Short mmCIF file of C-alpha atoms in Angstrom, two decimals:
data_model
loop_
_atom_site.label_atom_id
_atom_site.label_comp_id
_atom_site.label_asym_id
_atom_site.label_seq_id
_atom_site.Cartn_x
_atom_site.Cartn_y
_atom_site.Cartn_z
CA ILE D 3 -20.06 16.57 -11.72
CA GLU D 4 -22.34 19.38 -12.85
CA ALA D 5 -24.25 16.95 -15.08
CA ASP D 6 -24.57 14.36 -12.31
CA PRO D 7 -23.68 15.78 -8.87
CA ASP D 8 -24.27 12.44 -7.15
CA HIS D 9 -22.10 10.23 -9.37
CA ALA D 10 -19.87 8.56 -6.77
CA ASN D 11 -17.19 7.47 -9.22
CA ASN D 12 -16.77 10.94 -10.73
CA LEU D 13 -16.70 12.56 -7.30
CA GLY D 14 -14.08 10.08 -6.14
CA ASN D 15 -11.95 10.58 -9.24
CA TYR D 16 -12.13 14.34 -8.80
CA ALA D 17 -11.15 13.97 -5.13
CA LEU D 18 -8.16 11.87 -6.21
CA LEU D 19 -7.09 14.59 -8.66
CA LEU D 20 -7.49 17.28 -6.02
CA LYS D 21 -5.36 15.29 -3.58
CA ASN D 22 -2.65 13.90 -5.84
CA VAL D 23 -2.30 16.60 -8.48
CA ARG D 24 -3.52 19.84 -6.94
CA GLY D 25 -2.59 19.15 -3.32
CA ASP D 26 -5.93 20.64 -2.29
CA TYR D 27 -6.63 18.34 0.63
CA ASP D 28 -9.60 20.24 2.02
CA ARG D 29 -11.52 20.12 -1.27
CA ALA D 30 -10.44 16.52 -1.81
CA GLU D 31 -11.86 15.58 1.58
CA GLU D 32 -15.08 17.42 0.75
CA MET D 33 -15.38 15.46 -2.53
CA TYR D 34 -14.69 12.14 -0.80
CA LYS D 35 -17.43 12.90 1.71
CA ARG D 36 -19.85 13.71 -1.12
CA ALA D 37 -18.82 10.56 -2.99
CA ILE D 38 -19.36 8.37 0.07
CA GLU D 39 -22.69 10.03 0.76
CA ALA D 40 -23.70 9.25 -2.84
CA ASP D 41 -22.56 5.61 -2.51
CA PRO D 42 -21.70 4.48 1.03
CA ASP D 43 -20.40 1.12 -0.26
CA HIS D 44 -18.00 2.35 -2.96
CA ALA D 45 -14.82 0.50 -1.95
CA ASN D 46 -12.43 2.66 -3.99
CA ASN D 47 -13.72 5.91 -2.53
CA LEU D 48 -13.76 4.56 1.00
CA GLY D 49 -10.19 3.28 0.65
CA ASN D 50 -8.89 6.43 -1.00
CA TYR D 51 -10.52 8.57 1.66
CA ALA D 52 -8.96 6.34 4.34
CA LEU D 53 -5.57 6.90 2.73
CA LEU D 54 -6.08 10.67 2.80
CA LEU D 55 -7.12 10.52 6.45
CA GLU D 56 -4.08 8.41 7.27
CA THR D 57 -1.33 10.06 5.25
CA VAL D 58 -2.48 13.69 5.08
CA ARG D 59 -4.61 14.24 8.16
CA GLY D 60 -2.90 11.79 10.51
CA ASP D 61 -6.37 10.77 11.71
CA TYR D 62 -5.64 7.10 12.20
CA ASP D 63 -8.87 6.23 13.98
CA ARG D 64 -11.07 7.58 11.18
CA ALA D 65 -8.73 6.08 8.58
CA GLU D 66 -9.07 2.66 10.20
CA GLU D 67 -12.85 3.06 10.28
CA MET D 68 -12.85 3.87 6.54
CA TYR D 69 -10.55 0.94 5.73
CA LYS D 70 -12.89 -1.39 7.60
CA ARG D 71 -15.89 -0.03 5.70
CA ALA D 72 -14.00 -0.36 2.41
CA ILE D 73 -13.07 -3.98 3.12
CA GLU D 74 -16.62 -4.75 4.21
CA ALA D 75 -17.85 -3.28 0.91
CA ASP D 76 -15.32 -5.34 -1.11
CA PRO D 77 -13.51 -8.05 0.89
CA ASP D 78 -11.18 -8.83 -2.04
CA HIS D 79 -9.96 -5.30 -2.83
CA ALA D 80 -6.18 -5.80 -2.80
CA ASN D 81 -5.28 -2.10 -2.49
CA ASN D 82 -7.53 -1.53 0.50
CA LEU D 83 -6.40 -4.74 2.20
CA GLY D 84 -2.75 -3.84 1.67
CA ASN D 85 -3.14 -0.23 2.77
CA TYR D 86 -4.98 -1.32 5.88
CA ALA D 87 -2.28 -3.90 6.59
CA LEU D 88 0.34 -1.17 6.36
CA LEU D 89 -1.59 1.01 8.81
CA LEU D 90 -1.94 -1.91 11.22
CA GLU D 91 1.77 -2.61 10.95
CA THR D 92 3.30 0.85 11.02
CA VAL D 93 0.79 2.85 13.07
CA ARG D 94 -0.89 0.32 15.33
CA GLY D 95 1.98 -2.14 15.73
CA ASP D 96 -0.56 -4.94 15.37
CA TYR D 97 1.64 -7.32 13.43
CA ASP D 98 -0.66 -10.33 13.62
CA ARG D 99 -3.61 -8.48 12.09
CA ALA D 100 -1.30 -6.79 9.59
CA GLU D 101 0.02 -10.17 8.46
CA GLU D 102 -3.53 -11.47 8.15
CA MET D 103 -4.44 -8.48 5.93
CA TYR D 104 -1.30 -8.90 3.81
CA LYS D 105 -2.17 -12.55 3.25
CA ARG D 106 -5.71 -11.62 2.23
CA ALA D 107 -4.39 -8.89 -0.07
CA ILE D 108 -1.98 -11.29 -1.76
CA GLU D 109 -4.68 -13.92 -2.10
CA ALA D 110 -6.91 -11.30 -3.73
CA ASP D 111 -4.13 -10.22 -6.13
CA PRO D 112 -1.06 -12.50 -6.16
CA ASP D 113 0.83 -10.09 -8.46
CA HIS D 114 0.39 -6.85 -6.48
CA ALA D 115 4.02 -5.72 -6.13
CA ASN D 116 3.35 -3.17 -3.34
CA ASN D 117 1.61 -5.70 -1.13
CA LEU D 118 4.21 -8.39 -1.80
CA GLY D 119 7.05 -5.97 -1.00
CA ASN D 120 5.40 -4.62 2.14
CA TYR D 121 4.67 -8.13 3.38
CA ALA D 122 8.27 -9.13 2.64
CA LEU D 123 9.49 -6.24 4.77
CA LEU D 124 7.23 -7.29 7.68
CA LEU D 125 8.52 -10.87 7.37
CA GLU D 126 12.09 -9.59 7.34
CA THR D 127 12.02 -6.96 10.06
CA VAL D 128 9.29 -8.17 12.41
CA ARG D 129 9.05 -11.92 11.98
CA ARG D 130 12.72 -12.47 11.09
CA ASP D 131 11.50 -15.14 8.67
CA TYR D 132 14.18 -14.49 6.09
CA ASP D 133 13.34 -17.34 3.74
CA ARG D 134 9.70 -16.28 3.38
CA ALA D 135 10.75 -12.63 3.15
CA GLU D 136 13.08 -13.44 0.27
CA GLU D 137 10.33 -15.42 -1.43
CA MET D 138 8.01 -12.39 -1.20
CA TYR D 139 10.69 -9.99 -2.47
CA LYS D 140 11.28 -12.27 -5.46
CA ARG D 141 7.54 -12.49 -6.14
CA ALA D 142 7.22 -8.70 -5.97
CA ILE D 143 10.03 -8.22 -8.48
CA GLU D 144 8.67 -10.97 -10.71
CA ALA D 145 5.26 -9.29 -10.63
CA ASP D 146 6.80 -5.91 -11.53
CA PRO D 147 10.48 -6.05 -12.58
CA ASP D 148 10.75 -2.24 -12.40
CA HIS D 149 9.13 -1.80 -8.99
CA ALA D 150 11.71 0.50 -7.43
CA TYR D 151 10.57 0.02 -3.82
CA SER D 152 10.85 -3.78 -4.00
CA LEU D 153 14.18 -3.65 -5.81
CA ARG D 154 15.63 -1.31 -3.17
CA LYS D 155 14.31 -3.29 -0.21
CA TYR D 156 15.47 -6.61 -1.71
CA ALA D 157 18.93 -5.14 -2.41
CA HIS D 158 19.14 -4.04 1.23
CA PHE D 159 18.00 -7.50 2.35
CA LEU D 160 20.63 -9.20 0.17
CA GLN D 161 23.35 -6.89 1.48
CA TYR D 162 22.60 -6.94 5.19
CA VAL D 163 20.79 -10.23 5.79
CA ARG D 164 22.17 -12.59 3.16
CA HIS D 165 25.56 -10.86 2.73
CA ASN D 166 25.27 -11.59 -0.98
CA TYR D 167 27.03 -8.45 -2.13
CA ASP D 168 27.17 -9.23 -5.84
CA ARG D 169 23.45 -9.89 -6.04
CA ALA D 170 22.76 -6.86 -3.82
CA GLU D 171 24.77 -4.67 -6.19
CA GLU D 172 22.76 -6.02 -9.12
CA MET D 173 19.49 -5.16 -7.35
CA TYR D 174 20.75 -1.68 -6.41
CA ARG D 175 21.64 -1.06 -10.06
CA ARG D 176 18.18 -2.20 -11.14
CA PHE D 177 16.64 0.02 -8.46
CA ILE D 178 18.56 3.08 -9.66
CA GLU D 179 17.56 2.37 -13.25
CA ALA D 180 13.92 1.84 -12.31
CA ASP D 181 13.79 4.86 -10.01
CA HIS D 182 15.61 7.30 -12.28
CA GLY D 183 15.05 5.82 -15.71
CA LYS D 184 11.43 6.88 -15.92
#
């Protein structure tokens, strides 16, 4: 950063380190602002800053604004689309727009386990479309066989929706191994 104080990628990476490793949210936010000033269309920085605003600051309006800017900068950025979908679903309760964003995210990256698992959960709990939910859970686990979140949610689905206790037990065992084996 000293060598090139306006290098958006370096500023964004440093902000990510400050947030995720150091827990220094104020400095992370300062770095994100500098990074976005250096490159207002840097989709990763916009999306990561949106995530900080959402999860750390609880500033959902500014987070949504940043997600929209990030998606405008890169309409096929699966992480940003999925994170925005999750905000729309869990914070805004706008299930139709959330589903639209999940579909776009999965189209952008068909093997993104987080987005597949989150969409499966929306299909299960909101839409009550159990067949499509199961399809998404299976796709998430196929995309990442050790994705603990998807394994746990699919195990729960198998237990409480499908009443397939043997298969649920298998998924719970895989979840425990994936979650604790690393």
